[in-house]
Amino acid sequence: MPPDPPAATRPAPPVLTVDDLRVAFPGAGEAVRCVSFTLRPGEVLALVGESGAGKSLTARALLGLTPREARVTGTIRLHGQPVTTDDLGHRISLVPQDSLAALSPVHRVGDQLALAALSLDPRLSRREARDSATAALRSVGLDTAQAAAYPHALSGGQRQRAVIAMATLGAPDVLVADEPTTALDPDVRAHILGLLRSTGATVLLVTHDLDVVRGHADRVAVMYGGRIAETGPAAAVLQDPRAPYTAALVGAVPTALTPHRSRLPVVPGDAPAPGEPASGCAFAPRCAYAEDACRTTVPALIRLPGDRELACPVRESV
């Protein structure tokens, strides 16, 4: 038996481990099925897929924010320990998509962050809570004038920076960012994504934008029909997608080399409705590579060289 590698060369243990996560609704089946992944220290893992793939539901299940009627099973561990409600805001926190809905319209931004600081640590004095809020806002580039403003008076990018400041008040180990750059222009989008990276937290980035993945993610996990179809280093997956669904996503995004007015590839058929039962691979009805077994057997994620995983035996050896 070979000796253990030196401690300095061993990979750091994962910050967050998700194993066999499932989210089901009464009468509607499982909208998230058998989802497993890890988050490594300091990395940005992008969770991608079209609407209804299960991305946001997966992210919210990590925080206990699924609808009350949802039945969530599986294991979610933070530094090896089950995530509890006490961890929310302290060790794992949410950066929501809709910053205007996340902020109270009748309270000034700085006051809201001070209240959030007090809720995280009731031992703080009001002055200490306000100082904590001011420091958090400054860390994302917002000044005292913006702290004194109401949310509607800020731009979309400023509001998004404010919710990032709120999410990081408790210095969490993990930030779950659910489509944090929707409706922002490219320059503001890049700034917001840079802020997420600069927090030092490990980030789960939910997005449908492959340009965001290409420019800002370390690894990517691709979801379809409530399951993970492929994972791996972001650059490798986008350059050489193995799962037919990932290839279809990448092929549908125009690049600088795409001829003007050319038609982009379209995958025939429709995506399955969330929770729709599948006897085999959910993508099989739309897949050009599908074989008979694909329609009867649900593919498991198989580990491939290069830190990649693939749920497609047909393409495994390609």
PDB file of C-alpha atoms in Angstrom:
ATOM      1  CA  MET A   1       0.000   0.000   0.000  1.00  0.00           C
ATOM      2  CA  PRO A   2       1.486   3.381  -1.007  1.00  0.00           C
ATOM      3  CA  PRO A   3       2.155   5.829   1.832  1.00  0.00           C
ATOM      4  CA  ASP A   4      -0.255   8.684   2.444  1.00  0.00           C
ATOM      5  CA  PRO A   5       0.703  11.889   0.612  1.00  0.00           C
ATOM      6  CA  PRO A   6       2.259  14.668   2.701  1.00  0.00           C
ATOM      7  CA  ALA A   7      -0.326  16.837   4.443  1.00  0.00           C
ATOM      8  CA  ALA A   8       0.676  19.826   2.307  1.00  0.00           C
ATOM      9  CA  THR A   9      -0.312  18.004  -0.892  1.00  0.00           C
ATOM     10  CA  ARG A  10      -3.577  16.490   0.298  1.00  0.00           C
ATOM     11  CA  PRO A  11      -6.705  18.227  -1.005  1.00  0.00           C
ATOM     12  CA  ALA A  12      -8.468  20.280   1.625  1.00  0.00           C
ATOM     13  CA  PRO A  13     -11.704  18.713   2.888  1.00  0.00           C
ATOM     14  CA  PRO A  14     -14.841  20.108   1.270  1.00  0.00           C
ATOM     15  CA  VAL A  15     -16.622  23.019   2.908  1.00  0.00           C
ATOM     16  CA  LEU A  16     -20.065  21.753   1.887  1.00  0.00           C
ATOM     17  CA  THR A  17     -21.094  18.221   0.966  1.00  0.00           C
ATOM     18  CA  VAL A  18     -24.488  17.434  -0.573  1.00  0.00           C
ATOM     19  CA  ASP A  19     -25.409  13.763  -0.883  1.00  0.00           C
ATOM     20  CA  ASP A  20     -28.531  12.330  -2.554  1.00  0.00           C
ATOM     21  CA  LEU A  21     -30.576  15.516  -2.167  1.00  0.00           C
ATOM     22  CA  ARG A  22     -34.211  15.095  -3.183  1.00  0.00           C
ATOM     23  CA  VAL A  23     -37.068  17.597  -3.114  1.00  0.00           C
ATOM     24  CA  ALA A  24     -40.583  16.251  -3.677  1.00  0.00           C
ATOM     25  CA  PHE A  25     -44.030  17.852  -3.681  1.00  0.00           C
ATOM     26  CA  PRO A  26     -47.330  16.122  -2.875  1.00  0.00           C
ATOM     27  CA  GLY A  27     -48.921  14.837  -6.062  1.00  0.00           C
ATOM     28  CA  ALA A  28     -46.136  16.237  -8.237  1.00  0.00           C
ATOM     29  CA  GLY A  29     -43.199  13.891  -7.722  1.00  0.00           C
ATOM     30  CA  GLU A  30     -39.544  14.768  -7.223  1.00  0.00           C
ATOM     31  CA  ALA A  31     -38.421  18.077  -8.690  1.00  0.00           C
ATOM     32  CA  VAL A  32     -34.849  17.451  -7.497  1.00  0.00           C
ATOM     33  CA  ARG A  33     -33.523  13.896  -7.687  1.00  0.00           C
ATOM     34  CA  CYS A  34     -30.351  12.240  -6.378  1.00  0.00           C
ATOM     35  CA  VAL A  35     -28.297  15.452  -6.455  1.00  0.00           C
ATOM     36  CA  SER A  36     -24.808  15.128  -4.986  1.00  0.00           C
ATOM     37  CA  PHE A  37     -21.865  17.536  -5.146  1.00  0.00           C
ATOM     38  CA  THR A  38     -19.186  19.162  -3.022  1.00  0.00           C
ATOM     39  CA  LEU A  39     -18.018  22.730  -2.578  1.00  0.00           C
ATOM     40  CA  ARG A  40     -14.282  23.150  -2.081  1.00  0.00           C
ATOM     41  CA  PRO A  41     -12.676  25.914  -0.015  1.00  0.00           C
ATOM     42  CA  GLY A  42     -12.711  29.280  -1.776  1.00  0.00           C
ATOM     43  CA  GLU A  43     -14.077  28.042  -5.096  1.00  0.00           C
ATOM     44  CA  VAL A  44     -17.020  29.202  -7.194  1.00  0.00           C
ATOM     45  CA  LEU A  45     -19.180  26.284  -8.328  1.00  0.00           C
ATOM     46  CA  ALA A  46     -21.751  27.243 -10.961  1.00  0.00           C
ATOM     47  CA  LEU A  47     -25.028  25.322 -11.052  1.00  0.00           C
ATOM     48  CA  VAL A  48     -26.465  25.737 -14.548  1.00  0.00           C
ATOM     49  CA  GLY A  49     -29.438  24.594 -16.607  1.00  0.00           C
ATOM     50  CA  GLU A  50     -32.575  25.940 -18.208  1.00  0.00           C
ATOM     51  CA  SER A  51     -35.630  27.102 -16.269  1.00  0.00           C
ATOM     52  CA  GLY A  52     -37.277  24.208 -14.433  1.00  0.00           C
ATOM     53  CA  ALA A  53     -34.072  22.145 -14.239  1.00  0.00           C
ATOM     54  CA  GLY A  54     -34.085  22.331 -10.431  1.00  0.00           C
ATOM     55  CA  LYS A  55     -31.193  24.761  -9.853  1.00  0.00           C
ATOM     56  CA  SER A  56     -32.881  27.290  -7.591  1.00  0.00           C
ATOM     57  CA  LEU A  57     -34.811  24.602  -5.713  1.00  0.00           C
ATOM     58  CA  THR A  58     -31.544  22.798  -5.028  1.00  0.00           C
ATOM     59  CA  ALA A  59     -29.931  26.010  -3.789  1.00  0.00           C
ATOM     60  CA  ARG A  60     -32.844  26.890  -1.522  1.00  0.00           C
ATOM     61  CA  ALA A  61     -32.960  23.381  -0.092  1.00  0.00           C
ATOM     62  CA  LEU A  62     -29.440  23.965   1.227  1.00  0.00           C
ATOM     63  CA  LEU A  63     -30.800  26.886   3.261  1.00  0.00           C
ATOM     64  CA  GLY A  64     -34.074  25.322   4.379  1.00  0.00           C
ATOM     65  CA  LEU A  65     -35.998  27.791   2.217  1.00  0.00           C
ATOM     66  CA  THR A  66     -38.122  25.375   0.177  1.00  0.00           C
ATOM     67  CA  PRO A  67     -41.926  25.745   0.287  1.00  0.00           C
ATOM     68  CA  ARG A  68     -43.542  24.312   3.411  1.00  0.00           C
ATOM     69  CA  GLU A  69     -45.216  21.482   1.511  1.00  0.00           C
ATOM     70  CA  ALA A  70     -41.916  20.279   0.023  1.00  0.00           C
ATOM     71  CA  ARG A  71     -40.382  17.080   1.365  1.00  0.00           C
ATOM     72  CA  VAL A  72     -36.590  17.384   1.451  1.00  0.00           C
ATOM     73  CA  THR A  73     -34.398  14.332   2.013  1.00  0.00           C
ATOM     74  CA  GLY A  74     -30.694  13.638   1.700  1.00  0.00           C
ATOM     75  CA  THR A  75     -27.641  14.858   3.567  1.00  0.00           C
ATOM     76  CA  ILE A  76     -26.275  18.411   3.651  1.00  0.00           C
ATOM     77  CA  ARG A  77     -23.075  18.842   5.663  1.00  0.00           C
ATOM     78  CA  LEU A  78     -21.039  21.939   6.394  1.00  0.00           C
ATOM     79  CA  HIS A  79     -17.469  21.099   7.423  1.00  0.00           C
ATOM     80  CA  GLY A  80     -18.651  17.556   7.996  1.00  0.00           C
ATOM     81  CA  GLN A  81     -21.559  18.491  10.281  1.00  0.00           C
ATOM     82  CA  PRO A  82     -25.278  18.631   9.403  1.00  0.00           C
ATOM     83  CA  VAL A  83     -26.459  22.124   8.519  1.00  0.00           C
ATOM     84  CA  THR A  84     -28.812  23.533  11.163  1.00  0.00           C
ATOM     85  CA  THR A  85     -30.987  26.625  11.346  1.00  0.00           C
ATOM     86  CA  ASP A  86     -28.323  28.203  13.581  1.00  0.00           C
ATOM     87  CA  ASP A  87     -25.907  28.073  10.646  1.00  0.00           C
ATOM     88  CA  LEU A  88     -28.088  30.257   8.413  1.00  0.00           C
ATOM     89  CA  GLY A  89     -26.604  33.727   8.077  1.00  0.00           C
ATOM     90  CA  HIS A  90     -23.588  32.725  10.145  1.00  0.00           C
ATOM     91  CA  ARG A  91     -21.980  29.885   8.186  1.00  0.00           C
ATOM     92  CA  ILE A  92     -24.130  29.734   5.043  1.00  0.00           C
ATOM     93  CA  SER A  93     -26.042  32.669   3.575  1.00  0.00           C
ATOM     94  CA  LEU A  94     -28.174  33.608   0.558  1.00  0.00           C
ATOM     95  CA  VAL A  95     -27.617  36.297  -2.055  1.00  0.00           C
ATOM     96  CA  PRO A  96     -31.074  36.453  -3.687  1.00  0.00           C
ATOM     97  CA  GLN A  97     -31.959  37.196  -7.280  1.00  0.00           C
ATOM     98  CA  ASP A  98     -34.440  40.013  -6.662  1.00  0.00           C
ATOM     99  CA  SER A  99     -32.653  42.597  -4.535  1.00  0.00           C
ATOM    100  CA  LEU A 100     -35.641  44.960  -4.560  1.00  0.00           C
ATOM    101  CA  ALA A 101     -37.880  42.261  -3.077  1.00  0.00           C
ATOM    102  CA  ALA A 102     -35.180  41.239  -0.573  1.00  0.00           C
ATOM    103  CA  LEU A 103     -34.936  44.749   0.914  1.00  0.00           C
ATOM    104  CA  SER A 104     -37.712  46.443   2.854  1.00  0.00           C
ATOM    105  CA  PRO A 105     -39.067  49.424   0.881  1.00  0.00           C
ATOM    106  CA  VAL A 106     -39.856  51.432   4.032  1.00  0.00           C
ATOM    107  CA  HIS A 107     -36.468  51.265   5.781  1.00  0.00           C
ATOM    108  CA  ARG A 108     -33.182  52.868   4.853  1.00  0.00           C
ATOM    109  CA  VAL A 109     -30.544  50.457   3.579  1.00  0.00           C
ATOM    110  CA  GLY A 110     -28.117  51.094   6.440  1.00  0.00           C
ATOM    111  CA  ASP A 111     -30.859  50.605   9.028  1.00  0.00           C
ATOM    112  CA  GLN A 112     -31.777  47.266   7.478  1.00  0.00           C
ATOM    113  CA  LEU A 113     -28.204  46.033   7.664  1.00  0.00           C
ATOM    114  CA  ALA A 114     -27.909  47.200  11.282  1.00  0.00           C
ATOM    115  CA  LEU A 115     -31.051  45.227  12.167  1.00  0.00           C
ATOM    116  CA  ALA A 116     -29.626  42.209  10.354  1.00  0.00           C
ATOM    117  CA  ALA A 117     -26.387  42.547  12.345  1.00  0.00           C
ATOM    118  CA  LEU A 118     -28.374  42.623  15.594  1.00  0.00           C
ATOM    119  CA  SER A 119     -30.336  39.531  14.608  1.00  0.00           C
ATOM    120  CA  LEU A 120     -27.067  37.676  13.966  1.00  0.00           C
ATOM    121  CA  ASP A 121     -25.533  38.833  17.266  1.00  0.00           C
ATOM    122  CA  PRO A 122     -28.041  40.201  19.815  1.00  0.00           C
ATOM    123  CA  ARG A 123     -25.137  41.095  22.142  1.00  0.00           C
ATOM    124  CA  LEU A 124     -24.181  44.018  19.884  1.00  0.00           C
ATOM    125  CA  SER A 125     -25.053  47.530  20.974  1.00  0.00           C
ATOM    126  CA  ARG A 126     -26.968  49.660  18.498  1.00  0.00           C
ATOM    127  CA  ARG A 127     -23.793  51.607  17.770  1.00  0.00           C
ATOM    128  CA  GLU A 128     -21.835  48.418  17.154  1.00  0.00           C
ATOM    129  CA  ALA A 129     -24.574  47.104  14.851  1.00  0.00           C
ATOM    130  CA  ARG A 130     -24.544  50.339  12.872  1.00  0.00           C
ATOM    131  CA  ASP A 131     -20.742  50.271  12.654  1.00  0.00           C
ATOM    132  CA  SER A 132     -20.920  46.689  11.409  1.00  0.00           C
ATOM    133  CA  ALA A 133     -23.492  47.691   8.769  1.00  0.00           C
ATOM    134  CA  THR A 134     -21.377  50.660   7.652  1.00  0.00           C
ATOM    135  CA  ALA A 135     -18.273  48.500   7.326  1.00  0.00           C
ATOM    136  CA  ALA A 136     -20.152  45.866   5.328  1.00  0.00           C
ATOM    137  CA  LEU A 137     -21.551  48.478   2.939  1.00  0.00           C
ATOM    138  CA  ARG A 138     -18.142  50.073   2.481  1.00  0.00           C
ATOM    139  CA  SER A 139     -16.678  46.669   1.672  1.00  0.00           C
ATOM    140  CA  VAL A 140     -18.949  46.498  -1.387  1.00  0.00           C
ATOM    141  CA  GLY A 141     -18.376  50.103  -2.444  1.00  0.00           C
ATOM    142  CA  LEU A 142     -21.436  51.825  -0.963  1.00  0.00           C
ATOM    143  CA  ASP A 143     -20.985  55.083   0.970  1.00  0.00           C
ATOM    144  CA  THR A 144     -22.913  56.801   3.762  1.00  0.00           C
ATOM    145  CA  ALA A 145     -25.256  58.566   1.316  1.00  0.00           C
ATOM    146  CA  GLN A 146     -26.329  55.230  -0.160  1.00  0.00           C
ATOM    147  CA  ALA A 147     -26.641  53.714   3.322  1.00  0.00           C
ATOM    148  CA  ALA A 148     -29.083  56.514   4.188  1.00  0.00           C
ATOM    149  CA  ALA A 149     -31.163  55.937   1.037  1.00  0.00           C
ATOM    150  CA  TYR A 150     -34.255  53.800   0.579  1.00  0.00           C
ATOM    151  CA  PRO A 151     -33.867  50.800  -1.750  1.00  0.00           C
ATOM    152  CA  HIS A 152     -35.916  52.306  -4.578  1.00  0.00           C
ATOM    153  CA  ALA A 153     -33.459  55.221  -4.767  1.00  0.00           C
ATOM    154  CA  LEU A 154     -30.534  52.929  -5.580  1.00  0.00           C
ATOM    155  CA  SER A 155     -29.651  51.443  -8.934  1.00  0.00           C
ATOM    156  CA  GLY A 156     -30.037  47.717  -9.518  1.00  0.00           C
ATOM    157  CA  GLY A 157     -26.300  47.190  -9.142  1.00  0.00           C
ATOM    158  CA  GLN A 158     -26.198  49.187  -5.900  1.00  0.00           C
ATOM    159  CA  ARG A 159     -29.084  47.185  -4.448  1.00  0.00           C
ATOM    160  CA  GLN A 160     -27.333  43.952  -5.390  1.00  0.00           C
ATOM    161  CA  ARG A 161     -24.202  45.148  -3.631  1.00  0.00           C
ATOM    162  CA  ALA A 162     -26.335  45.941  -0.567  1.00  0.00           C
ATOM    163  CA  VAL A 163     -27.747  42.403  -0.399  1.00  0.00           C
ATOM    164  CA  ILE A 164     -24.227  40.985  -0.780  1.00  0.00           C
ATOM    165  CA  ALA A 165     -23.186  43.174   2.159  1.00  0.00           C
ATOM    166  CA  MET A 166     -26.135  41.842   4.156  1.00  0.00           C
ATOM    167  CA  ALA A 167     -25.339  38.243   3.245  1.00  0.00           C
ATOM    168  CA  THR A 168     -21.739  38.621   4.414  1.00  0.00           C
ATOM    169  CA  LEU A 169     -22.464  40.295   7.769  1.00  0.00           C
ATOM    170  CA  GLY A 170     -22.024  36.995   9.595  1.00  0.00           C
ATOM    171  CA  ALA A 171     -18.807  36.149   7.682  1.00  0.00           C
ATOM    172  CA  PRO A 172     -20.317  32.927   6.262  1.00  0.00           C
ATOM    173  CA  ASP A 173     -18.202  30.114   4.869  1.00  0.00           C
ATOM    174  CA  VAL A 174     -20.641  29.558   1.982  1.00  0.00           C
ATOM    175  CA  LEU A 175     -22.616  32.038  -0.112  1.00  0.00           C
ATOM    176  CA  VAL A 176     -25.507  30.695  -2.182  1.00  0.00           C
ATOM    177  CA  ALA A 177     -25.995  33.233  -4.975  1.00  0.00           C
ATOM    178  CA  ASP A 178     -29.243  32.640  -6.874  1.00  0.00           C
ATOM    179  CA  GLU A 179     -29.058  34.394 -10.270  1.00  0.00           C
ATOM    180  CA  PRO A 180     -27.434  37.458  -8.631  1.00  0.00           C
ATOM    181  CA  THR A 181     -26.760  39.321 -11.889  1.00  0.00           C
ATOM    182  CA  THR A 182     -30.132  39.038 -13.632  1.00  0.00           C
ATOM    183  CA  ALA A 183     -31.081  42.249 -15.512  1.00  0.00           C
ATOM    184  CA  LEU A 184     -27.713  43.917 -14.827  1.00  0.00           C
ATOM    185  CA  ASP A 185     -25.586  45.307 -17.641  1.00  0.00           C
ATOM    186  CA  PRO A 186     -22.283  43.519 -18.415  1.00  0.00           C
ATOM    187  CA  ASP A 187     -19.997  45.936 -16.538  1.00  0.00           C
ATOM    188  CA  VAL A 188     -22.133  45.886 -13.388  1.00  0.00           C
ATOM    189  CA  ARG A 189     -22.521  42.125 -13.692  1.00  0.00           C
ATOM    190  CA  ALA A 190     -18.750  41.654 -13.766  1.00  0.00           C
ATOM    191  CA  HIS A 191     -18.359  43.930 -10.739  1.00  0.00           C
ATOM    192  CA  ILE A 192     -20.969  42.026  -8.725  1.00  0.00           C
ATOM    193  CA  LEU A 193     -19.383  38.672  -9.567  1.00  0.00           C
ATOM    194  CA  GLY A 194     -15.985  40.063  -8.617  1.00  0.00           C
ATOM    195  CA  LEU A 195     -17.418  41.149  -5.260  1.00  0.00           C
ATOM    196  CA  LEU A 196     -18.706  37.644  -4.610  1.00  0.00           C
ATOM    197  CA  ARG A 197     -15.228  36.267  -5.271  1.00  0.00           C
ATOM    198  CA  SER A 198     -13.580  38.935  -3.093  1.00  0.00           C
ATOM    199  CA  THR A 199     -15.621  37.979  -0.010  1.00  0.00           C
ATOM    200  CA  GLY A 200     -13.385  34.948   0.432  1.00  0.00           C
ATOM    201  CA  ALA A 201     -16.405  32.707   0.888  1.00  0.00           C
ATOM    202  CA  THR A 202     -16.994  29.537  -1.066  1.00  0.00           C
ATOM    203  CA  VAL A 203     -19.756  30.319  -3.594  1.00  0.00           C
ATOM    204  CA  LEU A 204     -22.531  28.243  -5.131  1.00  0.00           C
ATOM    205  CA  LEU A 205     -23.548  30.361  -8.128  1.00  0.00           C
ATOM    206  CA  VAL A 206     -26.920  29.522  -9.662  1.00  0.00           C
ATOM    207  CA  THR A 207     -27.088  30.837 -13.218  1.00  0.00           C
ATOM    208  CA  HIS A 208     -28.315  30.119 -16.730  1.00  0.00           C
ATOM    209  CA  ASP A 209     -25.666  32.393 -18.278  1.00  0.00           C
ATOM    210  CA  LEU A 210     -22.756  30.400 -19.705  1.00  0.00           C
ATOM    211  CA  ASP A 211     -20.711  33.575 -20.185  1.00  0.00           C
ATOM    212  CA  VAL A 212     -20.870  34.061 -16.414  1.00  0.00           C
ATOM    213  CA  VAL A 213     -19.707  30.474 -15.937  1.00  0.00           C
ATOM    214  CA  ARG A 214     -16.886  30.908 -18.449  1.00  0.00           C
ATOM    215  CA  GLY A 215     -15.567  34.073 -16.834  1.00  0.00           C
ATOM    216  CA  HIS A 216     -16.196  33.574 -13.132  1.00  0.00           C
ATOM    217  CA  ALA A 217     -16.641  29.904 -12.121  1.00  0.00           C
ATOM    218  CA  ASP A 218     -13.982  27.362 -11.167  1.00  0.00           C
ATOM    219  CA  ARG A 219     -16.226  24.333 -11.621  1.00  0.00           C
ATOM    220  CA  VAL A 220     -19.661  23.740 -13.102  1.00  0.00           C
ATOM    221  CA  ALA A 221     -22.495  21.304 -12.447  1.00  0.00           C
ATOM    222  CA  VAL A 222     -25.077  21.016 -15.226  1.00  0.00           C
ATOM    223  CA  MET A 223     -28.662  20.096 -14.275  1.00  0.00           C
ATOM    224  CA  TYR A 224     -31.470  18.704 -16.401  1.00  0.00           C
ATOM    225  CA  GLY A 225     -34.789  17.265 -15.266  1.00  0.00           C
ATOM    226  CA  GLY A 226     -33.888  17.657 -11.596  1.00  0.00           C
ATOM    227  CA  ARG A 227     -30.635  15.682 -11.884  1.00  0.00           C
ATOM    228  CA  ILE A 228     -26.987  16.514 -12.447  1.00  0.00           C
ATOM    229  CA  ALA A 229     -25.892  15.528 -15.952  1.00  0.00           C
ATOM    230  CA  GLU A 230     -22.244  16.573 -15.843  1.00  0.00           C
ATOM    231  CA  THR A 231     -19.687  18.230 -13.572  1.00  0.00           C
ATOM    232  CA  GLY A 232     -16.095  19.336 -13.966  1.00  0.00           C
ATOM    233  CA  PRO A 233     -13.749  22.293 -14.313  1.00  0.00           C
ATOM    234  CA  ALA A 234     -15.705  25.087 -15.980  1.00  0.00           C
ATOM    235  CA  ALA A 235     -13.234  25.687 -18.801  1.00  0.00           C
ATOM    236  CA  ALA A 236     -12.970  21.984 -19.662  1.00  0.00           C
ATOM    237  CA  VAL A 237     -16.725  21.359 -19.613  1.00  0.00           C
ATOM    238  CA  LEU A 238     -17.538  24.366 -21.777  1.00  0.00           C
ATOM    239  CA  GLN A 239     -14.756  23.620 -24.237  1.00  0.00           C
ATOM    240  CA  ASP A 240     -15.399  19.871 -24.444  1.00  0.00           C
ATOM    241  CA  PRO A 241     -18.902  19.040 -23.150  1.00  0.00           C
ATOM    242  CA  ARG A 242     -19.507  15.312 -22.793  1.00  0.00           C
ATOM    243  CA  ALA A 243     -23.182  15.203 -21.824  1.00  0.00           C
ATOM    244  CA  PRO A 244     -25.460  15.719 -24.862  1.00  0.00           C
ATOM    245  CA  TYR A 245     -27.504  18.247 -22.888  1.00  0.00           C
ATOM    246  CA  THR A 246     -24.394  20.274 -21.982  1.00  0.00           C
ATOM    247  CA  ALA A 247     -23.336  20.221 -25.634  1.00  0.00           C
ATOM    248  CA  ALA A 248     -26.779  21.501 -26.619  1.00  0.00           C
ATOM    249  CA  LEU A 249     -26.534  24.362 -24.098  1.00  0.00           C
ATOM    250  CA  VAL A 250     -23.067  25.357 -25.280  1.00  0.00           C
ATOM    251  CA  GLY A 251     -24.090  25.121 -28.952  1.00  0.00           C
ATOM    252  CA  ALA A 252     -27.045  27.448 -28.411  1.00  0.00           C
ATOM    253  CA  VAL A 253     -24.834  30.339 -27.245  1.00  0.00           C
ATOM    254  CA  PRO A 254     -23.549  32.616 -30.041  1.00  0.00           C
ATOM    255  CA  THR A 255     -19.848  33.505 -30.087  1.00  0.00           C
ATOM    256  CA  ALA A 256     -17.707  36.036 -31.918  1.00  0.00           C
ATOM    257  CA  LEU A 257     -17.217  33.429 -34.646  1.00  0.00           C
ATOM    258  CA  THR A 258     -20.931  32.786 -35.184  1.00  0.00           C
ATOM    259  CA  PRO A 259     -21.897  34.012 -38.685  1.00  0.00           C
ATOM    260  CA  HIS A 260     -24.162  37.047 -38.735  1.00  0.00           C
ATOM    261  CA  ARG A 261     -27.876  36.147 -38.860  1.00  0.00           C
ATOM    262  CA  SER A 262     -27.117  32.429 -38.781  1.00  0.00           C
ATOM    263  CA  ARG A 263     -29.590  30.165 -36.988  1.00  0.00           C
ATOM    264  CA  LEU A 264     -28.372  28.636 -33.760  1.00  0.00           C
ATOM    265  CA  PRO A 265     -28.899  24.911 -33.130  1.00  0.00           C
ATOM    266  CA  VAL A 266     -32.191  24.047 -31.482  1.00  0.00           C
ATOM    267  CA  VAL A 267     -32.882  20.873 -29.511  1.00  0.00           C
ATOM    268  CA  PRO A 268     -36.217  19.441 -30.673  1.00  0.00           C
ATOM    269  CA  GLY A 269     -38.916  18.673 -28.131  1.00  0.00           C
ATOM    270  CA  ASP A 270     -39.619  20.153 -24.713  1.00  0.00           C
ATOM    271  CA  ALA A 271     -37.922  19.911 -21.353  1.00  0.00           C
ATOM    272  CA  PRO A 272     -39.743  17.731 -18.802  1.00  0.00           C
ATOM    273  CA  ALA A 273     -42.004  19.479 -16.321  1.00  0.00           C
ATOM    274  CA  PRO A 274     -40.580  19.640 -12.783  1.00  0.00           C
ATOM    275  CA  GLY A 275     -41.379  16.370 -11.018  1.00  0.00           C
ATOM    276  CA  GLU A 276     -42.379  14.554 -14.203  1.00  0.00           C
ATOM    277  CA  PRO A 277     -41.548  10.852 -13.720  1.00  0.00           C
ATOM    278  CA  ALA A 278     -38.864   9.403 -15.957  1.00  0.00           C
ATOM    279  CA  SER A 279     -38.173   5.710 -16.447  1.00  0.00           C
ATOM    280  CA  GLY A 280     -34.747   6.452 -17.922  1.00  0.00           C
ATOM    281  CA  CYS A 281     -32.598   9.442 -18.785  1.00  0.00           C
ATOM    282  CA  ALA A 282     -34.770  12.576 -18.754  1.00  0.00           C
ATOM    283  CA  PHE A 283     -32.968  13.905 -21.835  1.00  0.00           C
ATOM    284  CA  ALA A 284     -33.388  10.703 -23.874  1.00  0.00           C
ATOM    285  CA  PRO A 285     -36.526  11.881 -25.790  1.00  0.00           C
ATOM    286  CA  ARG A 286     -34.525  14.834 -27.169  1.00  0.00           C
ATOM    287  CA  CYS A 287     -31.096  13.218 -27.483  1.00  0.00           C
ATOM    288  CA  ALA A 288     -29.516  12.283 -30.811  1.00  0.00           C
ATOM    289  CA  TYR A 289     -27.292   9.704 -29.092  1.00  0.00           C
ATOM    290  CA  ALA A 290     -30.040   7.914 -27.135  1.00  0.00           C
ATOM    291  CA  GLU A 291     -30.094   4.123 -27.197  1.00  0.00           C
ATOM    292  CA  ASP A 292     -32.806   1.761 -25.985  1.00  0.00           C
ATOM    293  CA  ALA A 293     -31.186   1.479 -22.544  1.00  0.00           C
ATOM    294  CA  CYS A 294     -31.289   5.263 -22.134  1.00  0.00           C
ATOM    295  CA  ARG A 295     -35.095   5.138 -22.106  1.00  0.00           C
ATOM    296  CA  THR A 296     -35.302   2.523 -19.350  1.00  0.00           C
ATOM    297  CA  THR A 297     -32.272   3.068 -17.096  1.00  0.00           C
ATOM    298  CA  VAL A 298     -31.502   6.225 -15.141  1.00  0.00           C
ATOM    299  CA  PRO A 299     -27.777   6.944 -15.662  1.00  0.00           C
ATOM    300  CA  ALA A 300     -25.564   7.379 -12.618  1.00  0.00           C
ATOM    301  CA  LEU A 301     -22.754   9.924 -12.429  1.00  0.00           C
ATOM    302  CA  ILE A 302     -19.506   8.211 -13.442  1.00  0.00           C
ATOM    303  CA  ARG A 303     -16.149   9.719 -12.517  1.00  0.00           C
ATOM    304  CA  LEU A 304     -13.896  10.521 -15.483  1.00  0.00           C
ATOM    305  CA  PRO A 305     -10.279  11.680 -15.697  1.00  0.00           C
ATOM    306  CA  GLY A 306      -9.648  15.382 -15.248  1.00  0.00           C
ATOM    307  CA  ASP A 307     -11.900  15.832 -12.200  1.00  0.00           C
ATOM    308  CA  ARG A 308     -15.031  15.312 -14.286  1.00  0.00           C
ATOM    309  CA  GLU A 309     -18.267  13.371 -13.798  1.00  0.00           C
ATOM    310  CA  LEU A 310     -20.791  12.336 -16.419  1.00  0.00           C
ATOM    311  CA  ALA A 311     -24.254  10.756 -16.316  1.00  0.00           C
ATOM    312  CA  CYS A 312     -24.246   9.353 -19.857  1.00  0.00           C
ATOM    313  CA  PRO A 313     -22.794   5.882 -20.526  1.00  0.00           C
ATOM    314  CA  VAL A 314     -23.161   6.413 -24.279  1.00  0.00           C
ATOM    315  CA  ARG A 315     -20.758   9.374 -24.238  1.00  0.00           C
ATOM    316  CA  GLU A 316     -18.537   8.171 -21.403  1.00  0.00           C
ATOM    317  CA  SER A 317     -15.732   6.934 -23.649  1.00  0.00           C
ATOM    318  CA  VAL A 318     -15.861   9.808 -26.157  1.00  0.00           C
TER     319      VAL A 318
END
